[in-house]
CSV table of C-alpha atoms and ligand atoms in Angstrom, one decimal:
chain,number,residue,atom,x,y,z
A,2,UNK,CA,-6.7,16.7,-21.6
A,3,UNK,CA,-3.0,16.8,-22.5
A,4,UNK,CA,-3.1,13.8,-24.8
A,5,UNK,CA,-4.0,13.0,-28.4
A,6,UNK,CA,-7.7,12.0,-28.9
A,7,UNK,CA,-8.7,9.8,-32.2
A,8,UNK,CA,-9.8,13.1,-34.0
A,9,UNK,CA,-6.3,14.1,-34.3
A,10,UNK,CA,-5.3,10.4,-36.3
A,11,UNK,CA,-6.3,9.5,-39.7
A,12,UNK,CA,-8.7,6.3,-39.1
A,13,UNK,CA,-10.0,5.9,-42.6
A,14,UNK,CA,-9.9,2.7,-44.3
A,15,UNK,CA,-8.0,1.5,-40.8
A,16,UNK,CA,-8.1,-0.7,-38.7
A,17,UNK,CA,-8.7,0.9,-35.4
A,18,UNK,CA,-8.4,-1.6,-32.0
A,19,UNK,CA,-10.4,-0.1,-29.6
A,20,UNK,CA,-10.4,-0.9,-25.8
A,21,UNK,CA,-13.7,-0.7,-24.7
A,22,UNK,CA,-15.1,-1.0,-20.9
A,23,UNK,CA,-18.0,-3.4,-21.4
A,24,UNK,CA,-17.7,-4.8,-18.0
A,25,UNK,CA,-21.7,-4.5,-17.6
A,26,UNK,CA,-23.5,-5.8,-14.6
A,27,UNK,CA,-25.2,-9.1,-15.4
A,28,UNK,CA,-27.9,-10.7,-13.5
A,29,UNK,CA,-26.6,-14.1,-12.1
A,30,UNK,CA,-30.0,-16.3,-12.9
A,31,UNK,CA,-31.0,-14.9,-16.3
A,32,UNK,CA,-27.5,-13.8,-17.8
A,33,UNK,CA,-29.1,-10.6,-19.0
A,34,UNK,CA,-27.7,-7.7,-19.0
A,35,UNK,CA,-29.1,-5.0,-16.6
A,36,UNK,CA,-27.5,-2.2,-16.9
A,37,UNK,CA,-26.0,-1.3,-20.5
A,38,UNK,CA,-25.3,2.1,-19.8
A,39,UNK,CA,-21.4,1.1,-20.1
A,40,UNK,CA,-22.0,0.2,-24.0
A,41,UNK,CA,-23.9,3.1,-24.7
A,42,UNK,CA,-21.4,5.3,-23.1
A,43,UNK,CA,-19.0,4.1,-26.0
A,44,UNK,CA,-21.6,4.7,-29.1
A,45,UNK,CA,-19.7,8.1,-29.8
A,46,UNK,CA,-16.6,6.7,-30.5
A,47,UNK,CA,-18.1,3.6,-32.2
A,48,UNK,CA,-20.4,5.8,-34.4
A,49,UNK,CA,-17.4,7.9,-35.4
A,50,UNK,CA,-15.4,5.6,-36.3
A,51,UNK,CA,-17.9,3.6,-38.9
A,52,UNK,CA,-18.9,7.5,-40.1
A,53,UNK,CA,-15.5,7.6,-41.2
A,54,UNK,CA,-15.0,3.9,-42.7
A,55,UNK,CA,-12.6,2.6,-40.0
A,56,UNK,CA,-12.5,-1.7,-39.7
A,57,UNK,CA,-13.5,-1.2,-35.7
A,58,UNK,CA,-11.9,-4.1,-33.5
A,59,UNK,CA,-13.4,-3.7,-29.7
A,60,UNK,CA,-11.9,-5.7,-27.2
A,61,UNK,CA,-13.2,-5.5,-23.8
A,62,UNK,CA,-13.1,-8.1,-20.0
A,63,UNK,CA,-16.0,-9.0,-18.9
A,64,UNK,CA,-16.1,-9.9,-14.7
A,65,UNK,CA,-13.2,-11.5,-13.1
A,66,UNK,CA,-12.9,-15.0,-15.1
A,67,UNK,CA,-9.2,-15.0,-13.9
A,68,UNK,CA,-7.5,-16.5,-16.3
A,69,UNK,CA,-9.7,-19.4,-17.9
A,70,UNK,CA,-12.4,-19.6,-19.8
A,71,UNK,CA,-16.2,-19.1,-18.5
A,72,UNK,CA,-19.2,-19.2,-20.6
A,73,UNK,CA,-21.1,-17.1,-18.5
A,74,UNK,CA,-18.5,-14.4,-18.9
A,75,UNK,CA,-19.0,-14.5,-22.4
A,76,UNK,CA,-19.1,-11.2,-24.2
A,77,UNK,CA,-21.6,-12.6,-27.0
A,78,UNK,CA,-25.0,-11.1,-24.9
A,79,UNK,CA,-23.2,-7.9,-25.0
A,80,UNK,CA,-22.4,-7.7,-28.6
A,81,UNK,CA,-26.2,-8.4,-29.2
A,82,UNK,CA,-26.9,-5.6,-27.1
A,83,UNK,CA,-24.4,-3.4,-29.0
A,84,UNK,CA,-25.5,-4.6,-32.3
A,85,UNK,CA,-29.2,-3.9,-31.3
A,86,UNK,CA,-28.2,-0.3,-30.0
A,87,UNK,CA,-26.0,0.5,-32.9
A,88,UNK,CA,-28.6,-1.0,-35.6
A,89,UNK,CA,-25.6,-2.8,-36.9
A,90,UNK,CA,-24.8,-6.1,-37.0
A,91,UNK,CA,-21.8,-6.9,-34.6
A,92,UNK,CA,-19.6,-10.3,-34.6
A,93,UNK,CA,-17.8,-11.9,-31.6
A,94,UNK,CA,-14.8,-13.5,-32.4
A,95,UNK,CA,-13.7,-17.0,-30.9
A,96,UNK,CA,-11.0,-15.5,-29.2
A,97,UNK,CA,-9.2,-12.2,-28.6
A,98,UNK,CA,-5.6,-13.5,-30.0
A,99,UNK,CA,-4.6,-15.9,-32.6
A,100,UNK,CA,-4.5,-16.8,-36.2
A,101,UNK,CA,-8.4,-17.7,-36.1
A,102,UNK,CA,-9.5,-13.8,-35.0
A,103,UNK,CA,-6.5,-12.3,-37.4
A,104,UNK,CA,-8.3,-14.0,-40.0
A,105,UNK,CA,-11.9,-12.8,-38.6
A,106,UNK,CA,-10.3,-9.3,-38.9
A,107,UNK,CA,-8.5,-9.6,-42.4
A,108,UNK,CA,-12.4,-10.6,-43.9
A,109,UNK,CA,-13.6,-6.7,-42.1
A,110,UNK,CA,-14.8,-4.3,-44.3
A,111,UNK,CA,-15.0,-0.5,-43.9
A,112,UNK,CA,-17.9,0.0,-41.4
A,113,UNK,CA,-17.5,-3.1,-40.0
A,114,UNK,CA,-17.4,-3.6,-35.9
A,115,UNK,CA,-16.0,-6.9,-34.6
A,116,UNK,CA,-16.2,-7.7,-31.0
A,117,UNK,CA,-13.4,-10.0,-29.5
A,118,UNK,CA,-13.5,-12.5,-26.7
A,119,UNK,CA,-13.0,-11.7,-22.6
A,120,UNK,CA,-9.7,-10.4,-23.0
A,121,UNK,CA,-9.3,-12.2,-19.2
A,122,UNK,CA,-9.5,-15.3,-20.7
A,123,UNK,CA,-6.5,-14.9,-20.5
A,124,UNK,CA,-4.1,-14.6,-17.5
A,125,UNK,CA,-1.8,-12.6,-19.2
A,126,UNK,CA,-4.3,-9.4,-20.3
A,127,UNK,CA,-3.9,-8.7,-15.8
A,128,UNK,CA,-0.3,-9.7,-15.7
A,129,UNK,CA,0.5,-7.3,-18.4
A,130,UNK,CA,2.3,-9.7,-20.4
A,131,UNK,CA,4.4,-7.8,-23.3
A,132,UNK,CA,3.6,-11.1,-25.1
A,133,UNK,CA,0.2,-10.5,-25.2
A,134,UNK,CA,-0.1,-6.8,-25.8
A,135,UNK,CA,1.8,-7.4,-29.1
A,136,UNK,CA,-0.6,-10.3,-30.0
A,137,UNK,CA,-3.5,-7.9,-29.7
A,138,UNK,CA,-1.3,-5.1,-31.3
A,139,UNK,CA,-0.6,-7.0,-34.6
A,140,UNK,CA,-5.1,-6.7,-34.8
A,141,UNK,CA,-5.1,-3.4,-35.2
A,142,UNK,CA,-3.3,0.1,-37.3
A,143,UNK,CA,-3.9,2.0,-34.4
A,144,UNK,CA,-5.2,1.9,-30.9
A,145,UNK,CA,-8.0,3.8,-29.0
A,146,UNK,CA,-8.9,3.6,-25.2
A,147,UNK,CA,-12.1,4.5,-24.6
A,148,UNK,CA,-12.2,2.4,-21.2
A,149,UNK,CA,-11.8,5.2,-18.6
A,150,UNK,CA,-13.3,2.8,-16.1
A,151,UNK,CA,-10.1,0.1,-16.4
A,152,UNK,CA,-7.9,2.5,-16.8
A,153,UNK,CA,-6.7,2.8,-13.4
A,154,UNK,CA,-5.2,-1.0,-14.4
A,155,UNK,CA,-1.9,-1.5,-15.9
A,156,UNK,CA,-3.4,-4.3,-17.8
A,157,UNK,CA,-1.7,-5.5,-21.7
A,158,UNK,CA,-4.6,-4.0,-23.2
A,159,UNK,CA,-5.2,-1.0,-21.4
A,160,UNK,CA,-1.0,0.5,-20.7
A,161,UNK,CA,0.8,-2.9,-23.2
A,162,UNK,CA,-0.5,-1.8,-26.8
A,163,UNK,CA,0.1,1.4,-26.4
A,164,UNK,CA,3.8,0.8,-26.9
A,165,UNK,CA,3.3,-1.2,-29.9
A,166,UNK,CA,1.1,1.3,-31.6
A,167,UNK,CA,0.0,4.4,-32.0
A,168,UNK,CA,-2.1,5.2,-28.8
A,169,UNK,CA,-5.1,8.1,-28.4
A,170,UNK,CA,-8.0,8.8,-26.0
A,171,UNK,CA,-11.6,7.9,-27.7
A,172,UNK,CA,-14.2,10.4,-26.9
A,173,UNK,CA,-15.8,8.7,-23.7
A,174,UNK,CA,-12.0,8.5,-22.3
A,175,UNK,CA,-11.8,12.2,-23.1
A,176,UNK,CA,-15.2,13.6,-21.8
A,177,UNK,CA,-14.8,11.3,-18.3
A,178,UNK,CA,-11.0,13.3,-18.3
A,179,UNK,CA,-11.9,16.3,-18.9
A,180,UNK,CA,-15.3,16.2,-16.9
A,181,UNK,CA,-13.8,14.6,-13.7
A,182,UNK,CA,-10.4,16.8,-14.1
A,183,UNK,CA,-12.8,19.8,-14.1
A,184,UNK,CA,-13.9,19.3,-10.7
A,185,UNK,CA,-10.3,19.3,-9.4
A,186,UNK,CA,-9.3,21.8,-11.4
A,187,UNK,CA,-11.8,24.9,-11.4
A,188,UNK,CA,-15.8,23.9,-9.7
A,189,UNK,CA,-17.2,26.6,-10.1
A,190,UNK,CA,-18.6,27.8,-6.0
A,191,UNK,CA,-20.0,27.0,-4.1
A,192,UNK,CA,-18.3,23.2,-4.3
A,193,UNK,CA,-20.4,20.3,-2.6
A,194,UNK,CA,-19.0,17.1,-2.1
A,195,UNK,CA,-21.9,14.3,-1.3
A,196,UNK,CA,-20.1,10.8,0.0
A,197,UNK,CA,-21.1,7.8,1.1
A,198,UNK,CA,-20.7,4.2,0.3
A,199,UNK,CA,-19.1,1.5,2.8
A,200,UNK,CA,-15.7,2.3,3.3
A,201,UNK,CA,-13.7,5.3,4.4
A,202,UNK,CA,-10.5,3.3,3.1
A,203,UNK,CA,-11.7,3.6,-0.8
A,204,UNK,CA,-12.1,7.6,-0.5
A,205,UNK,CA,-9.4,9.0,1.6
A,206,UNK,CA,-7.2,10.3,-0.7
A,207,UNK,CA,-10.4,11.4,-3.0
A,208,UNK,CA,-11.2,13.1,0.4
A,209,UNK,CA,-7.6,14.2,1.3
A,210,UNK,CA,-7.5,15.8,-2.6
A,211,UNK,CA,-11.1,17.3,-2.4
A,212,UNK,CA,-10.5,19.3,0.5
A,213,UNK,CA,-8.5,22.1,-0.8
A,214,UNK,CA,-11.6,22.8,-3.5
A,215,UNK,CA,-14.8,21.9,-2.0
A,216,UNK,CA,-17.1,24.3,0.2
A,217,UNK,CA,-18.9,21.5,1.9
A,218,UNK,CA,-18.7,17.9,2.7
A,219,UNK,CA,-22.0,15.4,3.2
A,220,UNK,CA,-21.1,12.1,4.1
A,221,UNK,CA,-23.7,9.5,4.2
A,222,UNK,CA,-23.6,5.7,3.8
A,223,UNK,CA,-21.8,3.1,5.8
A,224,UNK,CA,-18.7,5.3,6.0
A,225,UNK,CA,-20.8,7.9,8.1
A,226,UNK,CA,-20.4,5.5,11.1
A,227,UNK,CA,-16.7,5.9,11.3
A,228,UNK,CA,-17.3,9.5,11.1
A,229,UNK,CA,-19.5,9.4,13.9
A,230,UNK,CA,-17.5,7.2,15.9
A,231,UNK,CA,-14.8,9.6,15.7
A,232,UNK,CA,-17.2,12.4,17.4
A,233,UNK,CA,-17.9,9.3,20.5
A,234,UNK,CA,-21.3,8.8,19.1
A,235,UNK,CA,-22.5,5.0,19.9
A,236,UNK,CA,-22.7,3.4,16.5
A,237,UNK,CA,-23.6,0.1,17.5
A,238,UNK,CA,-23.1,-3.1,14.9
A,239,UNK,CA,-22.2,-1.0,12.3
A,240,UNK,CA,-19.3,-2.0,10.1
A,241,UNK,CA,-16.5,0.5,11.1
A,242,UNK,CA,-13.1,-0.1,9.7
A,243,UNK,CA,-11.2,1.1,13.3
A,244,UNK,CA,-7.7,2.1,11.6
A,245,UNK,CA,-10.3,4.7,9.4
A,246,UNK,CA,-11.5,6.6,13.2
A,247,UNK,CA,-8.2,8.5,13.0
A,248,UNK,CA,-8.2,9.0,9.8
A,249,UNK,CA,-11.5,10.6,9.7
A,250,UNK,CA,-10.8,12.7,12.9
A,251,UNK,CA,-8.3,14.5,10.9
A,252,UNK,CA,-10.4,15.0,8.1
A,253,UNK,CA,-12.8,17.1,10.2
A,254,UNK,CA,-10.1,19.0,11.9
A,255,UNK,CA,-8.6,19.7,8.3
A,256,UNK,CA,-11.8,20.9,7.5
A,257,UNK,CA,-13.0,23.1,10.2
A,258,UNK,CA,-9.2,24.5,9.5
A,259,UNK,CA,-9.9,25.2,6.2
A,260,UNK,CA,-13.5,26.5,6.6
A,261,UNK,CA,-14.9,23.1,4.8
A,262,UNK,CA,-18.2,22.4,6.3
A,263,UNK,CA,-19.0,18.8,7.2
A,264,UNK,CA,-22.7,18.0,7.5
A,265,UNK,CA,-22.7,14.3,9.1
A,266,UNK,CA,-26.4,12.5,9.6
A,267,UNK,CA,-27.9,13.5,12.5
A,268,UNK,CA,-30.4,10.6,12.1
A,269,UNK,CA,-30.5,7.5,10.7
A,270,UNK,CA,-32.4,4.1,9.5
A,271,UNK,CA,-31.0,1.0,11.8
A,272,UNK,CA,-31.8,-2.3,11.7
A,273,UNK,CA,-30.9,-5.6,13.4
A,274,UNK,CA,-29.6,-7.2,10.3
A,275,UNK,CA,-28.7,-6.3,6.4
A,276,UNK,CA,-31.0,-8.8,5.0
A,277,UNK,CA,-33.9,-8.5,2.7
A,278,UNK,CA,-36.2,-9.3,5.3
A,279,UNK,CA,-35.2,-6.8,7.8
A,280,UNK,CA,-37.1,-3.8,9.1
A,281,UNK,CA,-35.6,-0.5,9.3
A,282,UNK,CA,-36.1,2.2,12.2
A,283,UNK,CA,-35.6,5.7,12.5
A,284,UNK,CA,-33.3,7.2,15.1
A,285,UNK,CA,-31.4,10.2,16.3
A,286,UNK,CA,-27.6,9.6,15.9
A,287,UNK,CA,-28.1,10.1,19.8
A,288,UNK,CA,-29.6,7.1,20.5
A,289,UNK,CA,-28.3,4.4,18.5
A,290,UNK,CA,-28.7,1.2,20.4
A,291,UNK,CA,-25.4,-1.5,20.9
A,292,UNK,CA,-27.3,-4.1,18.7
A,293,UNK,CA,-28.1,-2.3,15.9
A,294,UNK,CA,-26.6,-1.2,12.8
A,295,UNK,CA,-26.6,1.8,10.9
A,296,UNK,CA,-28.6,0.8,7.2
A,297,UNK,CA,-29.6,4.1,5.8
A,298,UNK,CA,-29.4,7.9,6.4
A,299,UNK,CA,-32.4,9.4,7.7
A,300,UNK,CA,-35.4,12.0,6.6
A,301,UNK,CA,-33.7,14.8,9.0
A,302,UNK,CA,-30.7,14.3,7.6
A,303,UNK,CA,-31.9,14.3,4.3
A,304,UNK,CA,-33.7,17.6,4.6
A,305,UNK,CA,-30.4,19.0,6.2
A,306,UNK,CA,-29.0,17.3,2.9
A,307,UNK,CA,-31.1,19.2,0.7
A,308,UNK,CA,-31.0,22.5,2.3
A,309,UNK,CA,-27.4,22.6,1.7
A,310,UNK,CA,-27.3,21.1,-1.4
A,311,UNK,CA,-29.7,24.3,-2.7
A,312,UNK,CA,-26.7,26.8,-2.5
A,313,UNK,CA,-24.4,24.4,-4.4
A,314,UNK,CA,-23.2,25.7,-7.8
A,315,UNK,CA,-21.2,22.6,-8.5
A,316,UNK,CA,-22.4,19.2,-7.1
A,317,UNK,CA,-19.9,15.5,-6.9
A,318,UNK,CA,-21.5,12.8,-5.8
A,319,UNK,CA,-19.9,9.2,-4.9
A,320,UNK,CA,-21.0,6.2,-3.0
A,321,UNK,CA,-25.0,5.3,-2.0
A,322,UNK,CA,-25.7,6.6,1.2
A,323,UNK,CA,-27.6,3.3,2.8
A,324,UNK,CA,-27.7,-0.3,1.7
A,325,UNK,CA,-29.0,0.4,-1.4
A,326,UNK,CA,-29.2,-3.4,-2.7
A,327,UNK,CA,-32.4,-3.6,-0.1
A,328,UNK,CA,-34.7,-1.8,-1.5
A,329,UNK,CA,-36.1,-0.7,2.4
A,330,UNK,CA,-32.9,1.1,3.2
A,331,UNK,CA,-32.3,2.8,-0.7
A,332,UNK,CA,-34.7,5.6,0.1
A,333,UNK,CA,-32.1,7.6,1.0
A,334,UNK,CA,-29.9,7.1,-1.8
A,335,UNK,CA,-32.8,7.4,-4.2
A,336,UNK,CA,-33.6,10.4,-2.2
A,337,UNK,CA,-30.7,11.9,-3.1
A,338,UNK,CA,-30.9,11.3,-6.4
A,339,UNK,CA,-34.6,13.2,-7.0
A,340,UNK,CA,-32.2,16.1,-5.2
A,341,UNK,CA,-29.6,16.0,-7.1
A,342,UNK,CA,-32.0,16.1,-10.8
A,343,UNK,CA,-33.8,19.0,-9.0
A,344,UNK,CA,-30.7,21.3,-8.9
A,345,UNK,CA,-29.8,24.1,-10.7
A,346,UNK,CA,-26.1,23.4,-11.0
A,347,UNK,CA,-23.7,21.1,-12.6
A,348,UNK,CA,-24.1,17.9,-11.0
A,349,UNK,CA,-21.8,15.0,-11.6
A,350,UNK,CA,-21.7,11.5,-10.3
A,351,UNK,CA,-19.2,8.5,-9.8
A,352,UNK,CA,-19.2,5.1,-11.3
A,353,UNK,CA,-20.0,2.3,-9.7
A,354,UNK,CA,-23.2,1.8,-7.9
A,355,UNK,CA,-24.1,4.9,-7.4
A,356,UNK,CA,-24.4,5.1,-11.5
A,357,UNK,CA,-25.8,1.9,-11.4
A,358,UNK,CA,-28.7,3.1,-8.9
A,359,UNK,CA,-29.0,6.5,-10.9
A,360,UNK,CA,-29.7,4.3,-14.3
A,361,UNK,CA,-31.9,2.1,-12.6
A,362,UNK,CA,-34.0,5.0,-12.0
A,363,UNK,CA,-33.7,6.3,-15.4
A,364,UNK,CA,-32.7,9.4,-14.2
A,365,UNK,CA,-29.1,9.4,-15.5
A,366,UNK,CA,-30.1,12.4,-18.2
A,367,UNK,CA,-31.1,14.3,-15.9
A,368,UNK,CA,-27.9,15.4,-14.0
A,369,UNK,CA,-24.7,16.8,-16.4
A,370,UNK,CA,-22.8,14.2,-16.4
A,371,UNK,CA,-22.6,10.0,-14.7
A,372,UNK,CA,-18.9,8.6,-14.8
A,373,UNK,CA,-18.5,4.9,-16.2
A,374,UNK,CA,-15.8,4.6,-13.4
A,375,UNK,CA,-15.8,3.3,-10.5
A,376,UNK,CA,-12.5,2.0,-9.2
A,377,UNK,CA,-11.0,4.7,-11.9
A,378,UNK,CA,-12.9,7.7,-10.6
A,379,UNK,CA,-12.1,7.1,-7.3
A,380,UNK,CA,-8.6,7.2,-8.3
A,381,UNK,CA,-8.6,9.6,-10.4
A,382,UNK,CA,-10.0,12.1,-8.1
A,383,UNK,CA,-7.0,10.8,-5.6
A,384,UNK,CA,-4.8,12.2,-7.6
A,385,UNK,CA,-3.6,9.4,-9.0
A,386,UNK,CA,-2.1,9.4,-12.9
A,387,UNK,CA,-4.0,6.4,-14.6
A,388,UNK,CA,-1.6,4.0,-16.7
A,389,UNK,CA,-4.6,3.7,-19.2
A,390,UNK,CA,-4.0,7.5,-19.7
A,391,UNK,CA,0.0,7.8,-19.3
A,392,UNK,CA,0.3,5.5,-22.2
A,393,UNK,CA,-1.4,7.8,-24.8
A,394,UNK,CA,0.4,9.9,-27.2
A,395,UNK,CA,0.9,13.6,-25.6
A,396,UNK,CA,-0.8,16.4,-27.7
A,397,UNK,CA,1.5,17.7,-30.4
A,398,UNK,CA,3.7,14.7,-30.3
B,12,LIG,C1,-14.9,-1.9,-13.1
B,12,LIG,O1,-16.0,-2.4,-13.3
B,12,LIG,O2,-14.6,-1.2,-12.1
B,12,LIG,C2,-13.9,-2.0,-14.3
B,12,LIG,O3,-14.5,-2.6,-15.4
B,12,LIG,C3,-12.6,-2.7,-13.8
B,12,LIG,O4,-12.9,-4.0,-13.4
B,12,LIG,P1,-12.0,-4.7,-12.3
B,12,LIG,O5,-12.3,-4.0,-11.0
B,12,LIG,O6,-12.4,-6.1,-12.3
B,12,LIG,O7,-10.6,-4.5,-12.7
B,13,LIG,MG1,-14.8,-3.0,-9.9
């Protein structure tokens, strides 16, 4: 990475703002938190910065509260989750702006961690309001993003402080760089893509920028339907986003130009309806009925899945390859997941649900490496520059 990290800044005795993605899936009845692999992703940088006696100010959105205030999207469950991780205690403060949390700040000591408010308590943290970055700018002696996973957002507190103060990468930031830029840059080969996930939409210039690099494509998930329908194959009720058939039509001729090999399901689980209660079936890709729909990938597929994935040196993996939310059509994705651990190559895997189903397993330390991005990965791997990552001081600057 091409910009300054926080080992290159004195933090001592500092106080060091540090943008943090602790946007952590919450379950809606009980408000606890189920999956705090987010927050621990971020114990690096934390624990670095109290080794070294910085005043550490995290600031973080929690949900989509749009602009008022909503208990439930309170961050106080997560700073109790943080302060149990970190064996330290860590504060909320009532807000993330304003005279109150100056004061909360001014009473820090060295060592101490603060946690402020749902920065989108706010409208103007998503309108990128100048006003508001220098608010949260006047908390803080320098600033630190460690949130790779908002960073593809030109929000005030990801892309706004950074003019107001000295801006650098915090170690997750760097690792999910460096890690993700790796893949683009030099996979080692053979280079296996795995994609699945509802939409071809979200991944076409992730696909489009993958080509040039990867050996071989597997595409799974809801997205495999519009990739069959472009071969003529009889998808049924399957969600297929039409504008997307063209779109992956020319993806497979790119391929078969560029000697990328596309392995597409030749079975799969259908079912009359994506509800808990619904039964799956398996069937050839042949013989998908008008009134079904496509819910999973199949064991045949699966097997083809795995065969392939054996000569992989290098291994990316993004979007569940069924409806994984119903546990009767996540055998596939969890499938590929027990593949995936059983590799002998460096394995990586995209944010969003598919890290979320990989930590529900417990099986996140057991590949090389799980991005805390979703939305960011995606477009990172697009090719895309991130603002979050734009606005940091350049190496050597
Ligand atoms: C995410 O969960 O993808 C990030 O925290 C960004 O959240 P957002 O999609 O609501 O901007
Ligand atoms: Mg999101």
């Amino acid at each position: 990475m091409n910009k300054m990290t926080l080992r290159d800044i004195e933090v001592t005795d500092k106080r060091v703002l540090v943008r943090v993605d602790f946007n952590v899936p919450i379950d809606i009845h009980t408000g606890a938190i189920t999956d705090d692999s987010r927050i621990r992703a971020t114990l690096p940088t934390i624990q670095y910065l109290i080794e070294r006696n910085a005043r550490v100010i995290l600031i973080s959105h929690l949900g989509r509260p749009k602009g008022k205030v909503v208990d439930e999207l309170r961050l106080t469950p997560v700073a109790q989750r943080l302060s149990q991780i970190l064996g330290q205690q860590v504060g909320v403060a009532v807000n993330c702006i304003g005279p109150e949390v100056e004061k909360s700040v001014e009473t820090l000591r060295d060592g101490d961690v603060l946690l402020l408010e749902n920065l989108r308590f706010h409208s103007d943290e998503e309108t990128g309001s100048a006003d508001f970055a220098k608010a949260l700018a006047r908390l803080g002696d320098v600033f630190v993003n460690d949130a790779f996973g908002t960073s593809h957002r030109a929000h005030a507190s990801i892309a706004g402080i950074a003019q107001y103060l000295p801006a650098v990468a915090g170690l997750l930031l760097e690792k999910e760089i460096n890690t993700l830029g790796g893949i683009l840059e030099k996979p080692v080969p053979p280079f296996i893509s795995v994609f699945g996930g509802a939409k071809v939409s979200d991944k076409v210039n992730m696909l489009k920028n993958i080509m040039g690099k990867v050996d071989c494509l597997l595409i799974g998930g809801g997205m495999a339907a519009t990739f069959l329908k472009a071969k003529s194959y009889e998808v049924g009720r399957s969600l297929i986003e039409e504008e997307s058939v063209g779109i992956a039509a020319k993806i497979m001729e790119e391929a078969s130009k560029s000697r990328v090999r596309i392995i597409l399901p030749v079975d799969v689980v259908i079912a009359d309806e994506i509800t808990t209660e619904a039964k799956g079936e398996v069937i050839s890709v042949e013989n998908i009925p008008p009134d079904k729909r496509i819910v999973d990938i199949g064991p045949e597929t699966l097997e083809k899945f795995r065969i392939a994935l054996l000569g992989g040196r290098t291994v990316f993996w993004n979007g569940p390859m069924g409806v994984e939310e119903i546990p009767q059509f996540a055998e596939g994705t969890k499938c590929l997941v027990r593949l995936l651990t059983d590799l002998n190559a460096t394995t990586i895997i995209g944010g969003g649900s598919t890290a979320e189903v990989i930590n529900a397993m417990g099986m996140a330390d057991k590949v090389t490496f799980v991005s805390t991005g979703g939305g960011a990965s995606l477009k990172f791997l697009g090719g895309e520059e991130l603002p979050g990552v734009v606005a940091l001081l350049d190496k050597g600057s």
